[in-house]
Amino acid sequence: MKTAKSILAIYLAIATSSAFAIQSPAQVKVTLQSIYAKMDNLASKKDIKGLRLLLSQVSTSDCSFISKPDGSGKTQAKTREDAMQSMEGVMPSIDVVYECSSKIDHVVVKKGVAVATVNSVVAMTTKSDKTNPPHKFVQKSKSEDTWVKVGSAWKLKVSKTLTETATQDGKSIPTG
């Protein structure tokens, strides 16, 4: 009898841990949204060092960032390092980031892969100097981000920009 209870206890422990290991799309959305919130917070503070560290923790080593298609339908892919270097290059010219938000519209989860559709807004002003006045930039984009389950963590594998618009001082500027 004691053996049967032990076997039942082990079975229940495995079944319970497996049930908790499987996350619903709503739970995955909450988990991923918290990662986006951390990235947004670091970007709004212009904390490149913190953003670099967080991105290395929450993305795969071969993570890629794919631009929206240009007029001919071609896209460009950047590695995680390329993306960070681009941000580091732009950051010194930014005075204030007054909005940085990423909101997940929806997420689809299948066998260790989550695909999230994300709307992002970044609004900032540039620093002025003797030859250039400050400018206000607003960039809005929609991306399809693919996350993979690595152990117990979700890691960004691919971020593909679907749409993107930008304005400078309220006037539309080309993107991509």
Coordinates of N, CA, C and O in Angstrom, one line a residue:
M1 N 0.8 -1.2 0.0 CA 0.0 0.0 0.0 C 0.9 1.3 0.0 O 0.6 2.2 -0.7
K2 N 1.9 1.2 0.8 CA 2.8 2.4 0.9 C 3.5 2.6 -0.5 O 3.6 3.8 -0.9
T3 N 3.8 1.6 -1.2 CA 4.4 1.7 -2.5 C 3.4 2.4 -3.5 O 3.8 3.2 -4.3
A4 N 2.2 1.9 -3.5 CA 1.2 2.5 -4.3 C 1.0 4.0 -4.1 O 0.9 4.8 -5.0
K5 N 1.0 4.4 -2.8 CA 0.9 5.8 -2.4 C 2.1 6.6 -2.9 O 2.0 7.7 -3.4
S6 N 3.3 6.0 -2.8 CA 4.5 6.7 -3.2 C 4.5 6.9 -4.8 O 4.8 7.9 -5.3
I7 N 4.0 5.8 -5.5 CA 3.9 5.9 -6.9 C 2.9 7.0 -7.3 O 3.2 7.8 -8.2
L8 N 1.8 7.0 -6.6 CA 0.7 8.0 -6.9 C 1.3 9.4 -6.6 O 1.0 10.3 -7.4
A9 N 2.0 9.6 -5.5 CA 2.5 10.9 -5.1 C 3.5 11.3 -6.2 O 3.5 12.5 -6.6
I10 N 4.4 10.4 -6.7 CA 5.3 10.8 -7.7 C 4.6 11.2 -9.0 O 4.9 12.2 -9.7
Y11 N 3.6 10.4 -9.4 CA 2.8 10.7 -10.6 C 2.2 12.0 -10.5 O 2.2 12.8 -11.4
L12 N 1.6 12.3 -9.4 CA 0.9 13.6 -9.2 C 1.9 14.8 -9.2 O 1.6 15.8 -9.8
A13 N 3.1 14.6 -8.6 CA 4.1 15.6 -8.7 C 4.5 15.9 -10.1 O 4.7 17.1 -10.5
I14 N 4.7 14.8 -10.9 CA 5.1 15.0 -12.3 C 4.0 15.7 -13.1 O 4.2 16.6 -13.8
A15 N 2.8 15.2 -12.9 CA 1.7 15.8 -13.6 C 1.5 17.3 -13.2 O 1.2 18.1 -14.1
T16 N 1.6 17.6 -12.0 CA 1.4 18.9 -11.5 C 2.5 19.8 -12.0 O 2.3 20.9 -12.5
S17 N 3.8 19.4 -12.0 CA 4.9 20.2 -12.5 C 4.8 20.4 -14.0 O 5.0 21.5 -14.5
S18 N 4.3 19.4 -14.7 CA 4.1 19.5 -16.2 C 3.0 20.5 -16.5 O 3.1 21.3 -17.4
A19 N 1.9 20.5 -15.7 CA 0.8 21.4 -15.9 C 1.3 22.9 -15.7 O 0.9 23.8 -16.4
F20 N 2.1 23.1 -14.6 CA 2.6 24.4 -14.4 C 3.6 24.9 -15.4 O 3.8 26.0 -15.6
A21 N 4.3 23.9 -16.0 CA 5.4 24.3 -17.0 C 4.7 24.7 -18.3 O 5.3 25.5 -19.0
I22 N 3.5 24.3 -18.6 CA 2.8 24.7 -19.8 C 2.1 26.0 -19.5 O 1.2 26.0 -18.6
Q23 N 2.5 27.0 -20.2 CA 1.8 28.3 -20.0 C 0.8 28.6 -21.1 O 0.9 28.2 -22.2
S24 N -0.3 29.2 -20.7 CA -1.3 29.6 -21.6 C -0.8 30.8 -22.4 O 0.1 31.5 -21.9
P25 N -1.4 31.1 -23.5 CA -1.0 32.3 -24.3 C -1.2 33.5 -23.4 O -0.3 34.4 -23.5
A26 N -2.2 33.6 -22.6 CA -2.3 34.8 -21.7 C -1.2 34.9 -20.8 O -0.6 36.0 -20.5
Q27 N -0.7 33.8 -20.2 CA 0.5 33.8 -19.3 C 1.7 34.2 -20.0 O 2.5 35.0 -19.5
V28 N 1.9 33.7 -21.2 CA 3.1 34.0 -22.0 C 3.1 35.5 -22.4 O 4.1 36.2 -22.3
K29 N 1.9 36.0 -22.7 CA 1.8 37.4 -23.0 C 2.2 38.3 -21.9 O 2.9 39.3 -22.0
V30 N 1.8 37.9 -20.7 CA 2.2 38.7 -19.5 C 3.7 38.6 -19.3 O 4.4 39.6 -19.0
T31 N 4.3 37.4 -19.4 CA 5.7 37.3 -19.3 C 6.5 38.1 -20.3 O 7.4 38.8 -19.9
L32 N 6.1 38.0 -21.6 CA 6.8 38.8 -22.6 C 6.6 40.3 -22.4 O 7.5 41.1 -22.6
Q33 N 5.4 40.7 -22.1 CA 5.1 42.1 -21.9 C 6.0 42.7 -20.8 O 6.5 43.8 -20.9
S34 N 6.3 41.9 -19.8 CA 7.2 42.4 -18.7 C 8.6 42.6 -19.2 O 9.3 43.5 -18.8
I35 N 9.0 41.8 -20.2 CA 10.3 41.9 -20.8 C 10.4 43.2 -21.6 O 11.3 44.0 -21.5
Y36 N 9.3 43.4 -22.4 CA 9.2 44.6 -23.2 C 9.2 45.9 -22.3 O 9.9 46.9 -22.6
A37 N 8.5 45.8 -21.2 CA 8.5 46.9 -20.3 C 9.9 47.2 -19.7 O 10.2 48.4 -19.6
K38 N 10.6 46.2 -19.4 CA 12.0 46.4 -18.9 C 12.9 47.1 -20.0 O 13.6 48.0 -19.7
M39 N 12.8 46.6 -21.2 CA 13.5 47.2 -22.3 C 13.1 48.6 -22.6 O 14.0 49.5 -22.8
D40 N 11.8 48.9 -22.6 CA 11.3 50.3 -22.7 C 11.8 51.2 -21.7 O 12.3 52.3 -21.9
N41 N 11.8 50.7 -20.4 CA 12.3 51.5 -19.3 C 13.8 51.9 -19.5 O 14.2 53.0 -19.3
L42 N 14.6 50.9 -19.8 CA 16.0 51.2 -20.0 C 16.3 52.1 -21.2 O 17.1 53.0 -21.1
A43 N 15.5 51.9 -22.3 CA 15.7 52.8 -23.5 C 15.2 54.2 -23.1 O 15.9 55.2 -23.6
S44 N 14.2 54.4 -22.4 CA 13.7 55.7 -22.0 C 14.7 56.4 -21.1 O 14.8 57.7 -21.1
K45 N 15.5 55.7 -20.4 CA 16.6 56.3 -19.6 C 17.9 56.4 -20.3 O 18.9 56.9 -19.8
K46 N 17.9 56.0 -21.6 CA 19.1 56.0 -22.5 C 20.2 55.1 -21.8 O 21.4 55.4 -22.0
D47 N 19.8 54.1 -21.1 CA 20.8 53.2 -20.5 C 21.2 52.1 -21.4 O 20.7 51.0 -21.4
I48 N 22.2 52.4 -22.2 CA 22.7 51.5 -23.2 C 23.3 50.3 -22.6 O 23.1 49.1 -23.0
K49 N 24.1 50.5 -21.5 CA 24.8 49.4 -20.9 C 23.7 48.4 -20.3 O 23.8 47.2 -20.5
G50 N 22.7 48.9 -19.7 CA 21.6 48.1 -19.1 C 20.8 47.4 -20.2 O 20.5 46.2 -20.1
L51 N 20.6 48.1 -21.3 CA 19.8 47.5 -22.4 C 20.6 46.4 -23.1 O 20.1 45.4 -23.4
R52 N 21.9 46.6 -23.2 CA 22.8 45.6 -23.8 C 22.8 44.3 -23.0 O 22.7 43.2 -23.5
L53 N 22.9 44.5 -21.6 CA 22.9 43.4 -20.7 C 21.6 42.6 -20.8 O 21.5 41.4 -20.9
L54 N 20.5 43.4 -20.7 CA 19.1 42.8 -20.7 C 18.9 42.0 -22.1 O 18.5 40.9 -22.1
L55 N 19.3 42.7 -23.2 CA 19.1 42.0 -24.5 C 19.9 40.7 -24.6 O 19.4 39.7 -25.1
S56 N 21.1 40.7 -24.0 CA 21.9 39.5 -24.1 C 21.3 38.4 -23.2 O 21.4 37.2 -23.5
Q57 N 20.5 38.8 -22.2 CA 19.9 37.8 -21.3 C 18.6 37.3 -21.9 O 18.2 36.1 -21.6
V58 N 17.8 38.1 -22.7 CA 16.5 37.7 -23.1 C 16.4 37.4 -24.6 O 15.3 37.3 -25.1
S59 N 17.6 37.2 -25.2 CA 17.6 36.9 -26.7 C 18.6 35.8 -26.9 O 19.5 35.6 -26.1
T60 N 18.4 35.1 -28.0 CA 19.3 34.0 -28.4 C 20.6 34.6 -29.0 O 20.5 35.8 -29.4
S61 N 21.7 33.9 -28.9 CA 22.9 34.5 -29.4 C 22.8 34.8 -30.9 O 23.5 35.6 -31.4
D62 N 22.0 34.1 -31.7 CA 21.8 34.3 -33.1 C 20.5 35.1 -33.4 O 20.0 35.1 -34.5
C63 N 20.1 35.9 -32.4 CA 18.9 36.7 -32.6 C 19.1 37.7 -33.8 O 20.2 38.2 -34.0
S64 N 18.0 37.9 -34.6 CA 18.1 38.8 -35.7 C 17.0 39.8 -35.7 O 15.9 39.5 -35.2
F65 N 17.3 41.0 -36.2 CA 16.3 42.0 -36.4 C 16.1 42.3 -37.9 O 17.1 42.7 -38.5
I66 N 14.9 42.1 -38.4 CA 14.7 42.2 -39.8 C 13.9 43.5 -40.1 O 12.8 43.7 -39.5
S67 N 14.4 44.3 -41.0 CA 13.7 45.6 -41.4 C 12.4 45.3 -42.2 O 12.3 44.2 -42.7
K68 N 11.6 46.3 -42.2 CA 10.4 46.2 -43.1 C 10.9 46.2 -44.6 O 12.0 46.7 -44.8
P69 N 10.2 45.6 -45.5 CA 10.6 45.5 -46.9 C 10.7 46.9 -47.4 O 9.9 47.8 -47.1
D70 N 11.8 47.2 -48.3 CA 11.9 48.5 -48.9 C 11.0 48.4 -50.2 O 10.2 47.5 -50.4
G71 N 11.1 49.4 -51.0 CA 10.2 49.6 -52.2 C 10.3 48.4 -53.1 O 9.3 48.0 -53.8
S72 N 11.5 47.7 -53.2 CA 11.6 46.6 -54.1 C 11.3 45.2 -53.4 O 11.4 44.2 -54.0
G73 N 10.9 45.3 -52.1 CA 10.6 44.1 -51.3 C 11.7 43.5 -50.6 O 11.5 42.5 -49.9
K74 N 12.9 44.1 -50.6 CA 14.1 43.6 -49.9 C 14.0 44.0 -48.5 O 13.6 45.1 -48.1
T75 N 14.6 43.1 -47.6 CA 14.7 43.4 -46.2 C 16.2 43.4 -45.8 O 17.0 42.8 -46.6
Q76 N 16.5 44.0 -44.7 CA 17.9 43.9 -44.2 C 17.8 43.2 -42.8 O 16.9 43.5 -42.0
A77 N 18.7 42.4 -42.5 CA 18.8 41.7 -41.2 C 20.0 42.2 -40.5 O 21.1 42.4 -41.0
K78 N 19.8 42.5 -39.2 CA 20.9 42.9 -38.3 C 21.0 41.8 -37.2 O 20.0 41.3 -36.7
T79 N 22.2 41.6 -36.8 CA 22.4 40.7 -35.6 C 22.1 41.5 -34.4 O 21.9 42.8 -34.4
R80 N 22.1 40.9 -33.2 CA 21.8 41.5 -32.0 C 22.9 42.6 -31.7 O 22.6 43.7 -31.3
E81 N 24.2 42.2 -32.1 CA 25.3 43.2 -31.9 C 25.1 44.4 -32.8 O 25.4 45.5 -32.4
D82 N 24.8 44.1 -34.1 CA 24.5 45.2 -35.0 C 23.5 46.2 -34.5 O 23.6 47.4 -34.6
A83 N 22.4 45.6 -34.0 CA 21.3 46.5 -33.5 C 21.7 47.3 -32.3 O 21.4 48.5 -32.2
M84 N 22.5 46.7 -31.4 CA 23.0 47.5 -30.3 C 24.0 48.6 -30.7 O 23.9 49.7 -30.2
Q85 N 24.8 48.3 -31.6 CA 25.8 49.3 -32.1 C 25.0 50.5 -32.8 O 25.4 51.6 -32.6
S86 N 23.9 50.2 -33.5 CA 23.1 51.2 -34.1 C 22.5 52.1 -33.0 O 22.6 53.4 -33.2
M87 N 22.0 51.5 -32.0 CA 21.4 52.3 -30.9 C 22.5 53.1 -30.2 O 22.3 54.3 -29.9
E88 N 23.7 52.5 -30.0 CA 24.8 53.2 -29.3 C 25.2 54.4 -30.2 O 25.6 55.5 -29.6
G89 N 25.2 54.3 -31.5 CA 25.6 55.4 -32.4 C 24.6 56.6 -32.4 O 25.0 57.7 -32.5
V90 N 23.4 56.3 -32.2 CA 22.3 57.3 -32.2 C 22.2 58.0 -30.8 O 21.9 59.2 -30.7
M91 N 22.4 57.2 -29.8 CA 22.1 57.7 -28.4 C 22.8 59.1 -28.0 O 22.1 59.9 -27.4
P92 N 24.0 59.3 -28.4 CA 24.6 60.6 -28.0 C 23.9 61.8 -28.6 O 24.0 62.9 -28.0
S93 N 23.2 61.7 -29.7 CA 22.4 62.8 -30.2 C 21.1 63.0 -29.6 O 20.4 64.0 -29.9
I94 N 20.6 62.1 -28.8 CA 19.3 62.2 -28.2 C 19.4 63.0 -26.8 O 20.2 62.7 -26.0
D95 N 18.5 64.0 -26.7 CA 18.4 64.7 -25.5 C 17.5 64.0 -24.5 O 17.9 63.6 -23.4
V96 N 16.2 63.9 -24.9 CA 15.2 63.3 -24.0 C 14.4 62.2 -24.8 O 13.9 62.5 -25.9
V97 N 14.2 61.1 -24.2 CA 13.2 60.1 -24.7 C 12.0 60.3 -23.8 O 12.0 60.0 -22.6
Y98 N 10.9 60.8 -24.4 CA 9.8 61.1 -23.5 C 8.6 60.1 -23.7 O 7.7 60.1 -22.9
E99 N 8.8 59.1 -24.6 CA 7.9 58.0 -24.7 C 8.6 56.8 -25.3 O 9.3 57.0 -26.3
C100 N 8.5 55.7 -24.7 CA 9.0 54.5 -25.2 C 8.1 53.4 -24.7 O 8.1 53.0 -23.5
S101 N 7.3 52.9 -25.6 CA 6.3 51.8 -25.2 C 6.2 50.8 -26.2 O 6.2 51.0 -27.4
S102 N 6.0 49.6 -25.8 CA 5.8 48.4 -26.6 C 4.6 47.6 -26.0 O 4.7 47.2 -24.8
K103 N 3.6 47.4 -26.8 CA 2.4 46.7 -26.3 C 2.1 45.5 -27.2 O 2.1 45.7 -28.5
I104 N 2.0 44.4 -26.6 CA 1.6 43.2 -27.4 C 0.2 43.2 -27.8 O -0.7 43.3 -26.9
D105 N -0.1 43.1 -29.1 CA -1.5 43.0 -29.5 C -2.0 41.6 -29.2 O -3.1 41.4 -28.7
H106 N -1.3 40.6 -29.7 CA -1.7 39.2 -29.4 C -0.5 38.3 -29.5 O 0.6 38.7 -30.1
V107 N -0.6 37.1 -29.0 CA 0.5 36.2 -29.0 C -0.1 34.8 -29.4 O -1.2 34.5 -28.9
V108 N 0.6 34.1 -30.2 CA 0.2 32.7 -30.5 C 1.4 31.8 -30.0 O 2.5 32.0 -30.3
V109 N 1.0 30.8 -29.2 CA 2.0 29.9 -28.6 C 1.8 28.5 -29.1 O 0.7 27.9 -29.1
K110 N 2.9 27.9 -29.6 CA 2.8 26.5 -30.1 C 4.2 25.8 -29.8 O 5.2 26.3 -30.3
K111 N 4.1 24.8 -29.0 CA 5.3 23.9 -28.8 C 6.6 24.6 -28.6 O 7.6 24.5 -29.4
G112 N 6.7 25.5 -27.6 CA 7.9 26.1 -27.3 C 8.3 27.3 -28.1 O 9.4 27.9 -28.0
V113 N 7.3 27.8 -28.9 CA 7.5 29.0 -29.7 C 6.4 29.9 -29.5 O 5.2 29.5 -29.5
A114 N 6.7 31.2 -29.3 CA 5.6 32.2 -29.1 C 5.9 33.3 -30.2 O 7.0 33.8 -30.3
V115 N 4.8 33.6 -30.9 CA 4.9 34.7 -31.9 C 4.0 35.8 -31.4 O 2.8 35.7 -31.3
A116 N 4.6 37.0 -31.1 CA 3.9 38.1 -30.6 C 3.9 39.2 -31.6 O 4.9 39.5 -32.3
T117 N 2.7 39.8 -31.8 CA 2.6 41.0 -32.6 C 2.6 42.2 -31.7 O 1.8 42.3 -30.7
V118 N 3.6 43.1 -31.9 CA 3.9 44.2 -31.0 C 3.9 45.5 -31.7 O 4.4 45.7 -32.7
N119 N 3.1 46.5 -31.0 CA 3.1 47.9 -31.5 C 4.0 48.7 -30.6 O 3.9 48.6 -29.3
S120 N 4.9 49.4 -31.2 CA 5.9 50.2 -30.4 C 5.9 51.7 -30.8 O 5.6 52.0 -32.0
V121 N 6.1 52.5 -29.9 CA 6.2 54.0 -30.1 C 7.5 54.5 -29.4 O 7.7 54.2 -28.2
V122 N 8.3 55.2 -30.1 CA 9.4 55.9 -29.5 C 9.3 57.4 -29.9 O 9.2 57.7 -31.1
A123 N 9.3 58.2 -28.9 CA 9.3 59.7 -29.1 C 10.4 60.3 -28.4 O 10.6 60.0 -27.2
M124 N 11.2 61.2 -29.1 CA 12.3 61.8 -28.4 C 12.6 63.2 -29.0 O 12.1 63.5 -30.1
T125 N 13.5 63.9 -28.3 CA 14.0 65.1 -28.9 C 15.5 65.0 -29.0 O 16.1 64.3 -28.2
T126 N 16.1 65.7 -30.0 CA 17.5 65.6 -30.2 C 18.1 66.8 -29.4 O 17.5 67.8 -29.1
K127 N 19.4 66.7 -29.2 CA 20.2 67.7 -28.6 C 20.4 68.8 -29.6 O 20.5 68.6 -30.8
S128 N 20.4 70.1 -29.2 CA 20.7 71.2 -30.1 C 22.2 71.5 -30.0 O 22.9 71.2 -29.0
D129 N 22.7 72.1 -31.1 CA 24.1 72.6 -31.0 C 24.1 73.9 -31.8 O 23.0 74.4 -32.2
K130 N 25.2 74.5 -32.0 CA 25.3 75.8 -32.7 C 24.7 75.8 -34.1 O 24.2 76.9 -34.5
T131 N 24.7 74.7 -34.8 CA 24.2 74.7 -36.1 C 22.8 74.1 -36.3 O 22.2 74.2 -37.3
N132 N 22.4 73.3 -35.3 CA 21.1 72.6 -35.4 C 20.2 72.8 -34.2 O 20.7 72.6 -33.1
P133 N 19.0 73.2 -34.5 CA 18.0 73.3 -33.4 C 17.6 71.9 -32.9 O 17.8 70.9 -33.7
P134 N 17.0 71.8 -31.8 CA 16.5 70.4 -31.4 C 15.3 70.0 -32.3 O 14.6 70.9 -32.8
H135 N 15.2 68.7 -32.5 CA 14.1 68.2 -33.3 C 13.3 67.2 -32.5 O 13.9 66.5 -31.6
K136 N 12.0 67.0 -32.8 CA 11.2 66.0 -32.1 C 11.0 64.9 -33.2 O 10.5 65.2 -34.3
F137 N 11.4 63.7 -32.8 CA 11.2 62.5 -33.6 C 10.1 61.6 -32.9 O 10.2 61.4 -31.7
V138 N 9.2 61.0 -33.8 CA 8.3 60.0 -33.3 C 8.4 58.9 -34.3 O 8.2 59.1 -35.5
Q139 N 8.6 57.7 -33.8 CA 8.6 56.5 -34.6 C 7.6 55.5 -34.1 O 7.6 55.2 -32.9
K140 N 6.8 55.0 -35.0 CA 5.8 54.0 -34.6 C 6.0 52.8 -35.5 O 6.3 52.9 -36.7
S141 N 6.0 51.6 -34.9 CA 6.2 50.4 -35.7 C 5.4 49.3 -35.1 O 4.9 49.3 -34.0
K142 N 5.2 48.3 -36.0 CA 4.6 47.0 -35.7 C 5.5 45.9 -36.1 O 6.0 45.9 -37.2
S143 N 5.8 45.0 -35.1 CA 6.7 43.9 -35.4 C 6.0 42.6 -35.1 O 5.1 42.5 -34.3
E144 N 6.6 41.6 -35.7 CA 6.3 40.2 -35.4 C 7.5 39.6 -34.7 O 8.5 39.4 -35.4
D145 N 7.4 39.3 -33.4 CA 8.6 38.9 -32.7 C 8.4 37.4 -32.3 O 7.4 37.0 -31.8
T146 N 9.4 36.6 -32.7 CA 9.4 35.2 -32.4 C 10.3 34.9 -31.2 O 11.5 35.2 -31.2
W147 N 9.7 34.3 -30.2 CA 10.3 33.9 -29.0 C 10.4 32.4 -28.9 O 9.4 31.7 -29.3
V148 N 11.5 31.9 -28.4 CA 11.6 30.4 -28.2 C 11.9 30.1 -26.8 O 12.5 30.9 -26.0
K149 N 11.4 29.0 -26.3 CA 11.5 28.6 -24.9 C 12.9 27.9 -24.8 O 13.2 27.0 -25.5
V150 N 13.7 28.5 -23.9 CA 15.1 27.9 -23.7 C 15.1 27.6 -22.2 O 15.1 28.5 -21.3
G151 N 15.0 26.3 -21.8 CA 14.9 26.0 -20.4 C 13.5 26.5 -19.9 O 12.5 26.2 -20.5
S152 N 13.6 27.3 -18.9 CA 12.3 27.9 -18.3 C 12.1 29.3 -18.8 O 11.1 30.0 -18.4
A153 N 13.0 29.8 -19.7 CA 12.9 31.2 -20.1 C 12.5 31.4 -21.5 O 12.8 30.5 -22.4
W154 N 11.9 32.5 -21.8 CA 11.6 32.8 -23.2 C 12.7 33.7 -23.7 O 13.1 34.7 -23.1
K155 N 13.2 33.4 -24.9 CA 14.3 34.2 -25.5 C 13.9 34.7 -26.9 O 13.3 33.9 -27.7
L156 N 14.1 35.9 -27.2 CA 13.8 36.5 -28.5 C 14.7 35.9 -29.6 O 16.0 35.9 -29.4
K157 N 14.1 35.4 -30.6 CA 14.9 34.8 -31.7 C 14.9 35.7 -33.0 O 16.0 35.9 -33.6
V158 N 13.8 36.2 -33.3 CA 13.7 37.1 -34.5 C 12.7 38.2 -34.2 O 11.6 38.0 -33.7
S159 N 13.0 39.4 -34.6 CA 12.1 40.6 -34.5 C 12.0 41.1 -35.9 O 13.0 41.6 -36.5
K160 N 10.8 40.9 -36.5 CA 10.6 41.3 -37.9 C 9.7 42.5 -38.0 O 8.5 42.4 -37.6
T161 N 10.2 43.7 -38.5 CA 9.4 44.9 -38.6 C 8.4 44.7 -39.7 O 8.8 44.5 -40.9
L162 N 7.1 44.9 -39.4 CA 6.0 44.7 -40.4 C 5.7 46.1 -41.0 O 5.5 46.2 -42.2
T163 N 5.5 47.1 -40.2 CA 5.2 48.5 -40.6 C 6.0 49.4 -39.7 O 6.4 49.1 -38.6
E164 N 6.3 50.6 -40.3 CA 7.0 51.6 -39.6 C 6.8 53.0 -40.2 O 6.7 53.1 -41.4
T165 N 6.5 54.0 -39.3 CA 6.3 55.3 -39.7 C 7.2 56.2 -38.8 O 7.4 55.8 -37.7
A166 N 7.6 57.4 -39.3 CA 8.4 58.3 -38.5 C 8.0 59.7 -38.9 O 7.7 60.0 -40.1
T167 N 8.1 60.6 -37.9 CA 8.0 62.0 -38.2 C 9.1 62.8 -37.5 O 9.7 62.3 -36.5
Q168 N 9.4 63.9 -38.1 CA 10.4 64.8 -37.5 C 9.7 66.2 -37.5 O 9.2 66.7 -38.5
D169 N 9.5 66.7 -36.3 CA 8.8 67.9 -36.0 C 7.4 67.9 -36.7 O 6.9 68.9 -37.2
G170 N 6.8 66.7 -36.6 CA 5.4 66.6 -37.1 C 5.3 66.3 -38.6 O 4.2 66.0 -39.0
K171 N 6.4 66.2 -39.3 CA 6.3 66.0 -40.7 C 6.9 64.6 -41.0 O 7.9 64.2 -40.5
S172 N 6.2 63.9 -41.9 CA 6.5 62.5 -42.2 C 7.9 62.5 -42.8 O 8.3 63.3 -43.6
I173 N 8.7 61.4 -42.4 CA 10.0 61.2 -43.0 C 10.1 59.8 -43.4 O 9.4 58.9 -42.9
P174 N 10.9 59.5 -44.5 CA 11.0 58.1 -45.0 C 11.7 57.2 -43.9 O 12.5 57.7 -43.1
T175 N 11.3 56.0 -43.9 CA 11.9 55.0 -42.9 C 12.4 53.8 -43.8 O 12.1 53.6 -44.9
G176 N 13.3 53.1 -43.1 CA 13.9 51.9 -43.8 C 15.0 52.3 -44.6 O 15.8 52.3 -45.2

